[in-house]
XYZ file of C-alpha atoms in Angstrom:
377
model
C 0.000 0.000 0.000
C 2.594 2.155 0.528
C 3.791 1.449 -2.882
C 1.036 2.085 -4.529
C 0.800 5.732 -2.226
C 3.955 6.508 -3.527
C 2.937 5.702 -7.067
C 0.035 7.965 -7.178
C 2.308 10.906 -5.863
C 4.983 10.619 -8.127
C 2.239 10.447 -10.825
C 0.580 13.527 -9.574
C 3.884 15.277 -9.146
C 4.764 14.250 -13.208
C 1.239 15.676 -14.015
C 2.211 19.325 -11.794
C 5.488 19.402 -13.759
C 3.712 18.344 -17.251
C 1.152 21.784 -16.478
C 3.594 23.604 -15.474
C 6.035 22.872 -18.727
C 3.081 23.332 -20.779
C 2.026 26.682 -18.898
C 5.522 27.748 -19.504
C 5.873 26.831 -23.081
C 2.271 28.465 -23.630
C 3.713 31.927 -22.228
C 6.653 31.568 -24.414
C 4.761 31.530 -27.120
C 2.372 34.123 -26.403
C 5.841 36.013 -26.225
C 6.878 34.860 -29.055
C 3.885 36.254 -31.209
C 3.506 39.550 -29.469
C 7.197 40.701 -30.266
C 8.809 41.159 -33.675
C 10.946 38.275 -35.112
C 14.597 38.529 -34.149
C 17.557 36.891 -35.705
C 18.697 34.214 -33.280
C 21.964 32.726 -32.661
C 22.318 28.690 -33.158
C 21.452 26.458 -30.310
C 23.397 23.703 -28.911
C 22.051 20.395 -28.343
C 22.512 20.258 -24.864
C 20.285 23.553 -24.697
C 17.680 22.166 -26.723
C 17.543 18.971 -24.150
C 17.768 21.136 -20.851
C 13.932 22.598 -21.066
C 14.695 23.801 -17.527
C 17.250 26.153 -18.125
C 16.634 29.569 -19.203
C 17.325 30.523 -22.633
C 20.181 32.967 -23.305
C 19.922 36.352 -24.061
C 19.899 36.914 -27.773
C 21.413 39.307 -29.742
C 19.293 42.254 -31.377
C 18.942 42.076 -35.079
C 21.542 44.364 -36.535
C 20.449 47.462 -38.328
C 23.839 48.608 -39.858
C 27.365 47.163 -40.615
C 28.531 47.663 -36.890
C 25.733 45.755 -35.835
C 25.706 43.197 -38.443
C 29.413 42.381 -37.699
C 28.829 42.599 -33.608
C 25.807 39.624 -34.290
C 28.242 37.809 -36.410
C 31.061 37.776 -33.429
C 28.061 36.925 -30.998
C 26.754 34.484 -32.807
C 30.100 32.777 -33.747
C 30.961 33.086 -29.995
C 27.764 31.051 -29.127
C 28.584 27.933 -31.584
C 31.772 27.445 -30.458
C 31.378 28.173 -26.414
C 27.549 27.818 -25.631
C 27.741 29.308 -22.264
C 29.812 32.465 -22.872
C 26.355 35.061 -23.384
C 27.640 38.390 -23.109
C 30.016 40.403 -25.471
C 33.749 41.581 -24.911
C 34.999 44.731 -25.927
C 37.085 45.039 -28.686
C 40.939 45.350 -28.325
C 42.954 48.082 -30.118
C 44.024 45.388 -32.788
C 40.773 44.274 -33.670
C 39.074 47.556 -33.768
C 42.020 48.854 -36.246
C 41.431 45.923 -38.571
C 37.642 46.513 -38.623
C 38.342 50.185 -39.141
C 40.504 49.385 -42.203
C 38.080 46.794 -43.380
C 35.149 49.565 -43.625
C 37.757 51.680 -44.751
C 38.616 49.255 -48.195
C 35.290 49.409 -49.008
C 34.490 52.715 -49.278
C 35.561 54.036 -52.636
C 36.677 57.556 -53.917
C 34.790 57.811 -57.496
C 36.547 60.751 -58.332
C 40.125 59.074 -57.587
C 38.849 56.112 -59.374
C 37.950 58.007 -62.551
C 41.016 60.083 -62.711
C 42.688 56.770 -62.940
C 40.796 55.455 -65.640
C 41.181 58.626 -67.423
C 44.760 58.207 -66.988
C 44.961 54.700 -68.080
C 42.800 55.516 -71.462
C 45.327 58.600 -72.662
C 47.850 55.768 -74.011
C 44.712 54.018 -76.404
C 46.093 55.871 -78.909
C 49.391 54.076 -78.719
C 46.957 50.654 -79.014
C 47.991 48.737 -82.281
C 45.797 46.083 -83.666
C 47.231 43.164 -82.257
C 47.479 44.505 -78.798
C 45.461 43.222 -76.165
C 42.761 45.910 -74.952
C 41.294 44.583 -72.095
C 43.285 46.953 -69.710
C 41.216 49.523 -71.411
C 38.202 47.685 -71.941
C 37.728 47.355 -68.150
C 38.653 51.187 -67.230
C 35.643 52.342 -69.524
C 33.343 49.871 -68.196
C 34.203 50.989 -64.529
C 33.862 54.952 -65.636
C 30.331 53.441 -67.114
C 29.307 52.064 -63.367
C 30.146 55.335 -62.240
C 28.867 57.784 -64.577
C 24.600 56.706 -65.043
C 24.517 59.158 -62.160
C 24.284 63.340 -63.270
C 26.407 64.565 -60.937
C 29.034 62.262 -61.416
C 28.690 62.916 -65.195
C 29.148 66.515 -64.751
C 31.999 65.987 -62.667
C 33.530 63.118 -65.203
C 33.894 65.996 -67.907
C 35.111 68.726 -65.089
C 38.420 66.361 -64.793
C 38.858 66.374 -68.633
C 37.186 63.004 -69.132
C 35.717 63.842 -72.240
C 39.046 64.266 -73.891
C 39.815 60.262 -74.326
C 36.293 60.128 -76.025
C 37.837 61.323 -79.896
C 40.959 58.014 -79.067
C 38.665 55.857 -78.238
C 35.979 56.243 -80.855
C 38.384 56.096 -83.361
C 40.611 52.882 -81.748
C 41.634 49.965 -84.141
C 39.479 47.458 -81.724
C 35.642 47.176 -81.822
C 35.340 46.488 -77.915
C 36.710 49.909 -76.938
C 34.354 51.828 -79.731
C 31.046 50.549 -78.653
C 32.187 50.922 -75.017
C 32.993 54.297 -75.253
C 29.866 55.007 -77.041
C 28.184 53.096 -74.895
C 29.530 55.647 -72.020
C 29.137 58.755 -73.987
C 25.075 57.674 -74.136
C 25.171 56.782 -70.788
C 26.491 60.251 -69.477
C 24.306 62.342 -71.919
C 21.035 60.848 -71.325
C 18.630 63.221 -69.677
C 21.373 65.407 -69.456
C 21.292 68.479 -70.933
C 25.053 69.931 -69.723
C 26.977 66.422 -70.950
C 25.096 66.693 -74.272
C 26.326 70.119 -74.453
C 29.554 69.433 -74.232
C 29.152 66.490 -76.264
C 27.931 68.588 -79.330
C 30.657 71.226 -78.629
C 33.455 68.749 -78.691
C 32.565 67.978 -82.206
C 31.658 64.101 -81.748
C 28.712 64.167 -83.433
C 29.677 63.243 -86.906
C 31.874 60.732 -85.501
C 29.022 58.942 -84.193
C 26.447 59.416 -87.478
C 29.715 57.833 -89.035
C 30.231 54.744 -86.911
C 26.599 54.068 -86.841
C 26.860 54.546 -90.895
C 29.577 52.506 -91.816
C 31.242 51.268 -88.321
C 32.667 46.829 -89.607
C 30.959 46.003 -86.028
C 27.681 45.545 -85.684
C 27.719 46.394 -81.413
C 29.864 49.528 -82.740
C 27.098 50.618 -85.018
C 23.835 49.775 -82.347
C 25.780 51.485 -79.804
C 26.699 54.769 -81.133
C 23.041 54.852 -82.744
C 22.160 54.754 -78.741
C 24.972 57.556 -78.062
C 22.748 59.667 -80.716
C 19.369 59.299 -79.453
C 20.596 59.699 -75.950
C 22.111 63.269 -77.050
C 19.114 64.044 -79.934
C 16.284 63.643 -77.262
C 15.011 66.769 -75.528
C 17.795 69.009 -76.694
C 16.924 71.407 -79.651
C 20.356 72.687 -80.675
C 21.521 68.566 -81.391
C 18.373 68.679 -84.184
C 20.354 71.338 -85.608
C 23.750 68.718 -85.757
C 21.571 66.378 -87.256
C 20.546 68.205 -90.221
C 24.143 69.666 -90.357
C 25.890 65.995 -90.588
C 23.168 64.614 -92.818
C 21.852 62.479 -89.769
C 18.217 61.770 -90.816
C 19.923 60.288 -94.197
C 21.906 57.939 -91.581
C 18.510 57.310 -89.793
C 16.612 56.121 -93.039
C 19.887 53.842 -94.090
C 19.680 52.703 -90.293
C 15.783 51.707 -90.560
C 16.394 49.985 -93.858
C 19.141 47.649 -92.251
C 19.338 43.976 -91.553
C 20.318 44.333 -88.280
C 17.506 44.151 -85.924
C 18.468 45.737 -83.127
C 19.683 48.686 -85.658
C 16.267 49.137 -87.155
C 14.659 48.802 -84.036
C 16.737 51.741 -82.604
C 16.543 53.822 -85.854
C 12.779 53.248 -85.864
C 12.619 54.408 -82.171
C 14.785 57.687 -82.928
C 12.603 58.583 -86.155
C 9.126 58.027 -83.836
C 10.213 59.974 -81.066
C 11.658 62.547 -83.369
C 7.958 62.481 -85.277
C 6.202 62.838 -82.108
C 6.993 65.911 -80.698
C 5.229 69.160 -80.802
C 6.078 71.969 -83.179
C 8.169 70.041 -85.192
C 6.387 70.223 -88.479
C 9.693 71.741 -90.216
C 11.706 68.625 -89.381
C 8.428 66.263 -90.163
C 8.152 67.984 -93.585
C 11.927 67.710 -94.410
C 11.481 63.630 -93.469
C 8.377 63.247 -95.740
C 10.299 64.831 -99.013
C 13.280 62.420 -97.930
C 10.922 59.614 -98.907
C 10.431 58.277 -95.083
C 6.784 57.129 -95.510
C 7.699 55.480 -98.368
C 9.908 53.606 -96.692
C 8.195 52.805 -93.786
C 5.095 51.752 -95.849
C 7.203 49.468 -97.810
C 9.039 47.872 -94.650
C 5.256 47.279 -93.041
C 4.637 44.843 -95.756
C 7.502 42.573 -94.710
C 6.564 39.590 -93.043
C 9.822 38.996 -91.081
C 9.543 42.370 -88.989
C 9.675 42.168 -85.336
C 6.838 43.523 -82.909
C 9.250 46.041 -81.173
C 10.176 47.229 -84.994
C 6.114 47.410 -86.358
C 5.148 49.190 -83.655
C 7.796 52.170 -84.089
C 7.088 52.141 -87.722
C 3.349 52.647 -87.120
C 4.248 55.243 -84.739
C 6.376 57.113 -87.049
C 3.505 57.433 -89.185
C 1.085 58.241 -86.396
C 3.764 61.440 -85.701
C 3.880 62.822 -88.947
C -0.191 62.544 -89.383
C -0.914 63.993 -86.353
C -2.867 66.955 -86.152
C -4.179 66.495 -89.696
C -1.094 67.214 -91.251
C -1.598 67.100 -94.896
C 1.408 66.896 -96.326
C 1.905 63.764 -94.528
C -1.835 62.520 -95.200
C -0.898 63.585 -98.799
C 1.985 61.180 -99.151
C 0.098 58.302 -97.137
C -2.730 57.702 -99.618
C -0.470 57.379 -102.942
C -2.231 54.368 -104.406
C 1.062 52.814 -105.050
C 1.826 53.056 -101.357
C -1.220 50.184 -100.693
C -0.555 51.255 -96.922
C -4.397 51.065 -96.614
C -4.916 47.459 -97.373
C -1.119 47.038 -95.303
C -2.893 48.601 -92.520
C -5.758 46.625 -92.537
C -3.337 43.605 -92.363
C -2.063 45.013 -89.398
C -4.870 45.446 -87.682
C -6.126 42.234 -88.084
C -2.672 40.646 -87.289
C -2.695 42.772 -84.059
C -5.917 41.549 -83.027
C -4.522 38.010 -83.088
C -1.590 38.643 -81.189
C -3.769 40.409 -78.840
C -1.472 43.808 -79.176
C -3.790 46.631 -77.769
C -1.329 49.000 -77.723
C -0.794 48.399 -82.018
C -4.362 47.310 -83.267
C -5.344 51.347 -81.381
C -2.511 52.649 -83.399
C -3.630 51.014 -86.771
C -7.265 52.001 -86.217
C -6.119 55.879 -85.345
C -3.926 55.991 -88.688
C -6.796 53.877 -90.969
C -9.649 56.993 -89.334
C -6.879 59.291 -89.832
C -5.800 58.649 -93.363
C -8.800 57.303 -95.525
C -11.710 58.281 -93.426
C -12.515 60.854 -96.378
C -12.226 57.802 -98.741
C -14.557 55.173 -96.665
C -17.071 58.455 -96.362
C -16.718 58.732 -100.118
C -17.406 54.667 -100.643
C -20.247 54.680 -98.710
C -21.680 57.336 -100.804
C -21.181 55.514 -103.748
C-alpha cells in the first residue's frame, strides 16, 4: 500500500510538472507572437535537451554594418562556447582591422575616374594586335560610375571627355562601342553632358560609326549615343541636319540588323512625335520616309518592337491632320491602306492593344474621307 501511495504521488507530481512545462511553453509563445521576429543565434544540443534552463539572451537584429558584424562575433561566440552570453569589448588590434576593413570598401569615385582617365590617354598608342582589355575594363568601370548626373558633370570637369575622340576612333571594336556606350550613358537626360558632347565635335563621328562602323555592337551602340544626345535638346536637331543624320537614320531603318532598325525606328518616332516640329516632319516626308516605312510594313519577317515604331512614325507625322503627310500616305502605289488593314487584323490576333489602337487611329486618320466617299457611292 505504501507502494502504490507513492505511485500515485509521483504520478501527480509528473502531471504538476507536465502543467507547469506546458504553462511555460504556452507563455513563451504568447511572447513569441507579441514581439517582432529577431535573428537568433544557433542552439546547442545540450540547450535544446535542458527545457529547464533559461534561454540565453539573444542578440538584437543588426540594423547597420557595426551591428551586423557585432551579431556575427556573438553568434560565432555562441557555436563554439555555448555558455559564454555576453560580449567583450574590442581590443585596439581588432578595432584597427575593422576600421581598415570599412575603410577598403568605401571608394573615392573621383580618384577612381582620374585613374581610368589616366589609363585611357595611351589608347592611342593601341595597335591592332594589342590586347585591350586593360582599357576595356577602365571604360566599363567609368560606365558604373557615370549613369549618375552629378558624377557625369563631374567626369567631364576632370577632362574626361578628352579620351572620347581616341577611343571612338581605336583599331578594336570592344573599346568603340564601349565608349559610345559611355558617352550615351552620361548624356542621357542630361542636358550639360550633351552640351559638351555637341561642342566637342563628336557628333559626326558617331552618325559615321553608326553609318559605316565593320561592327555591328559599334554601329547599335553609337546609334544609342545619338538618341541619348538628340532627345530633348533642340540645338543637337540642328547637328543632325548639319551631318546629314536623318539620311543615316533612313539607311539605319532599312538595315538587316535588328536591333539597328529597331533603334533607328525608335529615334525617327520619337523625333515624329513631338510638338512643333512640323519643319523637321516635312523635311522627313520629301526624304521619302513614308515610303519607306510603308514598304518595310509589308515585310513579313519584322519584329513587334520594330512594327510598332514604324506605325508610330507614321502616327507622328499625321498627327494633327497634317496634310502633307496625309498627302503622301494615300499614294495608291503606297497600298498602306490594305497594309494597314493587315495590321490590324494581325494585331488583333496577337492580342497587341497597344498596335491594333494605333492602326485604327492611322486607318480613321488617313482614308476616313475615302470610306465616307465609298459609302456614298
Amino acid at each position: 500500500m505504501g507502494a502504490s501511495h507513492a505511485g500515485k504521488q509521483t504520478r501527480n507530481m509528473n502531471s504538476k510538472n507536465s502543467q507547469s512545462d506546458n504553462s511555460t511553453t504556452g507563455q513563451e509563445n504568447a511572447s513569441s507572437s507579441a514581439r517582432p521576429l529577431s535573428i537568433e543565434a544557433p542552439r546547442s544540443q545540450n540547450q535544446n535537451q535542458s527545457s529547464g534552463q533559461p534561454l540565453p539572451v539573444q542578440p538584437r537584429q543588426p540594423s547597420n554594418l557595426p551591428g551586423l558584424l557585432r551579431f556575427a562575433m556573438e553568434a560565432t561566440r555562441a557555436e563554439d562556447a555555448p555558455h559564454e552570453s555576453y560580449v567583450q569589448p574590442l581590443d585596439e588590434e581588432r578595432k584597427k582591422f575593422l576600421s581598415e576593413a570599412l575603410a577598403s570598401m568605401t571608394v573615392n569615385v573621383i580618384e577612381e575616374l582620374h585613374k581610368c582617365v589616366k589609363t585611357l590617354q595611351n589608347v592611342i598608342d593601341l595597335r591592332p594586335d594589342d590586347d585591350p582589355s586593360e582599357y576595356e575594363a577602365a571604360i566599363e568601370t567609368m560606365s558604373d560610375f557615370c549613369d549618375n548626373a552629378d558624377i557625369a558633370n563631374d567626369f567631364y570637369k576632370i577632362g574626361g571627355f578628352s579620351i572620347f575622340g581616341p577611343c571612338l576612333n581605336s583599331p578594336h571594336s570592344g573599346i568603340r562601342w564601349r565608349i559610345a556606350n559611355l558617352i550615351a550613358e552620361l548624356t542621357q537626360n542630361n542636358p550639360f553632358c550633351q552640351e559638351k558632347v555637341l561642342e566637342a565635335g563628336y557628333m559626326p563621328i558617331l552618325l559615321n560609326m553608326v553609318d559605316s562602323d565593320p561592327h555591328h555592337q559599334a554601329r547599335i551602340k553609337a546609334l544609342y549615343a545619338v538618341s541619348c544626345i538628340v532627345r530633348g535638346h533642340a540645338l543637337a536637331l540642328k547637328h543632325m541636319e548639319v551631318n546629314d543624320g536623318y539620311s543615316v537614320l533612313l539607311r539605319s531603318i532599312q538595315s538587316p540588323v535588328e536591333k539597328l532598325q529597331i533603334k533607328s525606328a525608335f529615334l525617327l518616332s520619337s523625333l515624329c512625335n513631338r510638338d512643333n516640329l512640323n519643319e523637321l516632319k516635312l523635311t522627313l516626308i520629301k526624304m521619302g520616309l513614308i515610303e519607306q516605312v510603308a514598304g518595310l510594313l509589308t515585310m513579313g519577317n519584322l519584329l513587334p518592337e520594330t512594327k510598332e515604331q514604324l506605325l508610330s512614325v507614321l502616327s507622328g507625322l499625321s498627327s494633327n491632320g497634317y496634310f502633307p503627310a496625309l498627302k503622301e500616305c494615300r499614294r495608291p502605289e503606297l497600298c498602306l491602306k490594305q497594309t494597314l488593314e493587315r495590321h490590324l487584323q494581325e494585331s488583333k490576333l496577337e492580342e497587341s492593344l497597344e498596335r491594333e489602337d494605333i492602326c485604327k487611329d492611322l486607318l480613321d486618320k488617313i482614308f476616313s474621307d475615302q470610306k465616307s466617299q465609298d459609302q456614298e457611292r
